[in-house]
XYZ file of C-alpha atoms in Angstrom:
338
model
C 1.731 -16.400 -19.977
C 2.800 -12.888 -19.076
C 5.501 -12.389 -16.462
C 3.753 -9.492 -14.732
C 0.187 -8.195 -14.506
C -0.215 -4.549 -13.517
C -3.669 -3.415 -12.429
C -4.523 0.279 -12.652
C -7.705 1.350 -10.814
C -9.065 4.331 -12.736
C -11.737 6.689 -11.500
C -12.065 10.022 -13.325
C -8.386 9.780 -14.217
C -8.496 11.293 -17.703
C -6.350 14.297 -16.785
C -3.299 12.242 -15.747
C -3.859 8.671 -16.934
C -1.531 8.861 -19.940
C 1.632 9.426 -17.910
C 0.863 6.314 -15.888
C -0.103 3.980 -18.716
C 2.653 5.127 -21.053
C 5.212 4.249 -18.385
C 3.698 0.773 -17.959
C 3.686 -0.005 -21.677
C 7.505 0.054 -21.589
C 7.262 -3.472 -20.170
C 6.351 -4.551 -23.694
C 5.170 -8.116 -24.350
C 6.162 -9.524 -20.955
C 3.681 -7.328 -19.089
C -0.092 -7.087 -19.278
C -1.671 -3.821 -18.203
C -5.203 -4.170 -16.797
C -7.084 -0.873 -16.762
C -10.170 -0.819 -14.537
C -12.635 1.951 -15.369
C -14.388 2.085 -12.001
C -17.547 3.959 -12.964
C -15.798 7.085 -14.246
C -17.918 10.026 -15.388
C -15.205 11.847 -17.376
C -13.295 10.658 -20.461
C -11.448 7.872 -18.610
C -13.551 5.175 -20.284
C -12.697 6.399 -23.783
C -9.011 6.707 -22.947
C -8.662 3.180 -21.582
C -10.540 1.810 -24.613
C -8.067 3.595 -26.873
C -5.158 1.841 -25.170
C -6.872 -1.536 -25.502
C -7.517 -0.958 -29.213
C -3.969 0.312 -29.798
C -2.273 -2.485 -27.800
C -4.709 -5.441 -27.851
C -2.051 -7.993 -26.863
C -0.838 -6.001 -23.893
C -3.795 -4.081 -22.485
C -7.037 -5.364 -20.971
C -9.919 -3.104 -19.998
C -12.742 -3.659 -17.542
C -15.617 -1.202 -17.227
C -17.540 -1.637 -13.998
C -19.987 0.160 -11.739
C -18.136 2.219 -9.181
C -16.976 0.011 -6.352
C -13.864 1.828 -5.179
C -10.164 1.075 -5.248
C -10.503 -2.332 -3.591
C -13.196 -3.486 -6.004
C -10.963 -2.492 -8.931
C -8.073 -4.572 -7.555
C -10.429 -7.518 -7.018
C -11.589 -7.280 -10.640
C -8.034 -7.104 -11.946
C -6.906 -10.077 -9.879
C -9.703 -12.215 -11.347
C -8.485 -11.775 -14.932
C -4.726 -11.459 -14.367
C -2.611 -13.979 -16.308
C 0.815 -12.752 -15.230
C 2.850 -14.846 -12.819
C 3.335 -11.766 -10.641
C 0.924 -9.004 -9.716
C 1.306 -5.291 -9.016
C -1.069 -2.378 -8.434
C -0.219 1.065 -9.796
C -2.521 3.989 -9.070
C -3.566 6.025 -12.088
C -1.789 9.210 -10.958
C 1.503 7.381 -10.291
C 4.075 5.922 -12.667
C 7.108 3.624 -12.893
C 10.704 4.622 -13.536
C 11.759 3.246 -16.943
C 15.217 1.962 -15.959
C 14.050 0.358 -12.716
C 11.018 -1.115 -14.456
C 13.265 -2.915 -16.942
C 15.356 -4.295 -14.080
C 12.229 -5.638 -12.413
C 10.859 -7.229 -15.580
C 14.243 -8.825 -16.314
C 14.483 -10.201 -12.782
C 10.948 -11.606 -12.813
C 11.653 -13.175 -16.185
C 14.618 -14.991 -14.662
C 12.630 -16.414 -11.767
C 9.471 -17.112 -13.762
C 10.653 -20.619 -14.718
C 10.187 -21.522 -11.051
C 7.699 -18.965 -9.706
C 7.278 -20.738 -6.357
C 10.780 -19.634 -5.359
C 9.510 -16.049 -5.006
C 6.355 -14.902 -3.222
C 7.147 -11.216 -2.800
C 9.452 -8.806 -4.602
C 10.220 -5.571 -2.759
C 11.523 -2.404 -4.452
C 12.023 1.187 -3.363
C 9.497 3.920 -4.073
C 9.739 7.690 -4.365
C 7.513 10.276 -2.709
C 7.106 12.529 -5.751
C 5.610 15.556 -4.062
C 4.275 18.287 -6.321
C 6.376 21.448 -6.186
C 9.205 19.816 -4.237
C 12.687 19.637 -5.748
C 13.740 17.001 -3.240
C 12.105 13.635 -3.893
C 12.217 11.401 -0.837
C 13.223 7.831 -1.652
C 11.882 5.113 0.624
C 14.650 2.523 0.578
C 14.824 -0.778 2.451
C 18.616 -1.116 2.496
C 18.752 -1.162 6.290
C 15.791 -3.523 6.606
C 16.237 -6.325 4.103
C 19.144 -8.456 2.804
C 20.311 -7.936 -0.756
C 21.158 -10.333 -3.582
C 19.455 -13.311 -1.988
C 16.101 -14.958 -1.417
C 15.138 -14.831 2.246
C 12.332 -15.312 4.772
C 10.835 -13.040 7.401
C 13.388 -14.076 10.005
C 15.963 -11.965 8.118
C 13.774 -8.866 7.804
C 14.653 -6.169 10.360
C 12.244 -3.230 10.175
C 12.938 -0.327 12.540
C 10.167 1.646 14.191
C 8.221 3.644 11.614
C 9.411 1.687 8.568
C 7.049 -0.577 6.678
C 6.022 -1.827 3.240
C 3.407 0.046 1.242
C 1.454 -1.062 -1.798
C 3.915 0.922 -3.904
C 6.891 -1.189 -2.861
C 5.483 -4.701 -3.330
C 4.920 -7.214 -6.133
C 3.181 -10.462 -5.145
C 3.067 -13.852 -6.815
C -0.363 -13.863 -8.437
C -1.393 -17.349 -7.356
C -0.425 -16.593 -3.769
C -3.051 -13.819 -3.744
C -5.624 -15.824 -5.630
C -5.273 -19.342 -4.242
C -3.639 -19.055 -0.813
C -4.719 -15.654 0.486
C -7.957 -15.597 -1.538
C -7.690 -11.860 -1.363
C -10.976 -9.960 -1.383
C -10.693 -6.276 -0.568
C -13.710 -4.344 0.695
C -15.753 -2.263 -1.738
C -16.404 1.460 -1.315
C -13.642 1.714 1.271
C -10.767 4.175 1.228
C -7.315 3.241 2.580
C -7.882 -0.462 1.900
C -4.413 -0.502 0.298
C -3.195 -1.019 3.867
C -5.065 -4.329 3.900
C -3.441 -5.198 0.562
C 0.001 -4.652 2.093
C -0.911 -6.483 5.303
C -3.167 -9.511 4.932
C -1.096 -11.494 2.364
C 2.146 -11.274 4.342
C 1.624 -14.306 6.637
C 1.398 -16.398 3.456
C 4.671 -14.991 2.077
C 7.622 -17.324 2.657
C 10.193 -16.304 0.054
C 11.158 -12.666 -0.476
C 13.668 -10.824 -2.631
C 14.660 -7.170 -2.309
C 15.706 -5.338 -5.467
C 17.365 -2.049 -4.507
C 15.952 0.115 -7.278
C 13.632 3.151 -7.221
C 10.722 1.706 -9.163
C 7.518 3.474 -8.147
C 6.829 7.207 -8.257
C 4.124 7.950 -5.699
C 2.640 11.292 -6.697
C 1.510 13.544 -3.856
C -0.015 16.975 -4.156
C -3.526 16.907 -5.618
C -6.011 18.599 -3.300
C -8.566 15.803 -3.783
C -6.088 13.017 -3.125
C -7.171 10.453 -0.518
C -3.900 10.921 1.422
C -4.336 14.673 1.630
C -4.645 15.387 5.338
C -7.855 17.416 5.030
C -9.435 14.654 2.946
C -8.310 12.025 5.442
C -10.020 13.932 8.252
C -13.209 14.059 6.192
C -12.952 10.298 5.658
C -11.753 9.366 9.119
C -14.527 6.793 9.396
C -12.898 4.917 6.501
C -9.465 5.054 8.131
C -10.933 3.742 11.376
C -12.810 0.976 9.554
C -9.605 -0.276 7.933
C -7.717 0.085 11.216
C -10.256 -2.165 12.957
C -10.179 -4.678 10.095
C -6.407 -4.910 10.488
C -6.806 -5.472 14.230
C -9.338 -8.238 13.537
C -7.061 -9.926 11.027
C -4.057 -9.744 13.333
C -5.968 -11.166 16.295
C -7.736 -13.944 14.390
C -5.315 -14.908 11.620
C -1.727 -14.229 12.675
C 0.340 -16.907 14.351
C 2.218 -14.909 16.984
C 5.116 -17.391 16.969
C 5.752 -16.820 13.242
C 8.614 -14.490 12.249
C 6.245 -12.147 10.390
C 4.174 -11.415 13.517
C 6.581 -8.790 14.874
C 6.514 -6.866 11.588
C 2.706 -6.996 11.404
C 2.450 -5.654 14.936
C 4.710 -2.728 14.026
C 2.639 -2.023 10.918
C -0.537 -2.071 12.983
C 1.145 0.323 15.404
C 1.831 2.773 12.561
C -1.727 2.637 11.217
C -3.176 3.114 14.701
C -0.822 6.055 15.234
C -1.995 7.688 11.995
C -5.642 7.219 12.962
C -5.011 8.633 16.433
C -2.968 11.643 15.349
C -5.584 12.672 12.791
C -8.242 12.615 15.493
C -5.981 14.538 17.877
C -5.316 17.157 15.187
C -9.044 17.628 14.656
C -9.331 18.168 18.403
C -13.112 18.078 18.689
C -14.745 16.199 21.544
C -16.202 13.747 19.020
C -12.781 13.054 17.480
C -11.094 12.598 20.842
C -13.871 10.198 21.817
C -13.335 8.280 18.553
C -9.655 7.964 19.414
C -10.484 6.531 22.825
C -13.007 4.147 21.240
C -10.366 2.865 18.804
C -7.981 2.027 21.627
C -10.829 0.457 23.605
C -11.597 -1.697 20.552
C -8.018 -2.934 20.506
C -8.116 -3.654 24.239
C -11.366 -5.588 23.884
C -10.045 -7.536 20.885
C -6.713 -8.500 22.426
C -5.526 -7.106 25.741
C -1.937 -8.231 25.154
C -1.830 -6.417 21.796
C -3.286 -3.328 23.444
C -0.562 -3.272 26.103
C 2.158 -3.754 23.497
C 0.882 -0.841 21.409
C 0.030 1.343 24.388
C 3.453 0.932 25.999
C 5.360 1.542 22.777
C 6.958 4.887 21.929
C 4.055 5.961 19.709
C 1.453 4.723 22.173
C 2.974 6.714 25.010
C 3.199 9.850 22.868
C -0.410 9.582 21.745
C -1.674 9.430 25.314
C 0.203 12.364 26.824
C -2.356 14.160 28.994
C -4.019 17.476 28.303
C -3.653 20.080 25.586
C 0.132 20.254 25.946
C 0.353 16.513 25.498
C -1.727 16.699 22.315
C 0.429 19.541 20.968
C 3.546 17.473 21.640
C 2.088 14.522 19.717
C 1.175 16.771 16.788
C 4.687 18.257 16.787
C 6.189 14.789 16.532
C 3.811 14.068 13.631
C 4.981 17.168 11.733
C 8.589 16.115 12.310
C 7.801 12.762 10.713
C 6.175 14.586 7.786
C 9.389 16.539 7.264
C 11.607 13.452 7.571
C 9.630 11.227 5.214
C 8.152 13.791 2.830
C 4.568 12.523 2.979
C 1.565 14.809 2.625
């Protein structure tokens, strides 16, 4: 059995796939790399087949009809044999030194995999053209050098786990969570970093800068213009997260506070994008999102609405909207995201 399975969703990734896969192959025999050709129309299919032929003991390939990022993760999870599971996007890569630390650590705990449900590492916003690479560290949020539960996690406002920072126990996703991400849906990686967490009991934080999150392609899903074009997808995921929180989360559990803060961030992103667009339709969509939350759970609505972000997003008039947008740009500068 492999220690770690890494799934790489690939859609028309031929231009940058090699940097990603070459970094993953440094895990050698302890890691299996699962390349999902998600209906590509360029040379991605040929490239992933080359890697499978060159490294048959370490690389698996699945060719499938296009189903989107979530469908690719679902397909990879079905065939994964590693005790732990990570997703790496095809335009991102892993730092060689940190990667070895992670593989060594997982090898140590693999004799008793139930002692670890979630491994957290740092990630780097690797923004194209920027000399300064912003590192997202969890030093002030999570204990070090120990296994711990959610009661010891202290996330400040605006800080949360992304897909890039997490490695799950494979059987937790497959048998306990029974994870099934939606097809043909952008931004479903938020569900991936959200829905399994109530099932996570044992966590370890490894303070190393593992994941390089590349930002800068004009067609990237996190590009702000693209996000505005796909705002319906962002809102769909936002509502799915609200539904999960309301129906599945035990509010007395220690993870509930973190999940509420994460939901607050996602709702803030949805709202600020609609405010930035500024059209009557977008502003109506923003109001409808908050009405959806109020209808789903009035207590949750009041908690989000009375929070710092909630107050800022509802400042009245054009000046209020400009103030909210200014705060958003400040956050962009602080955290280095696109």
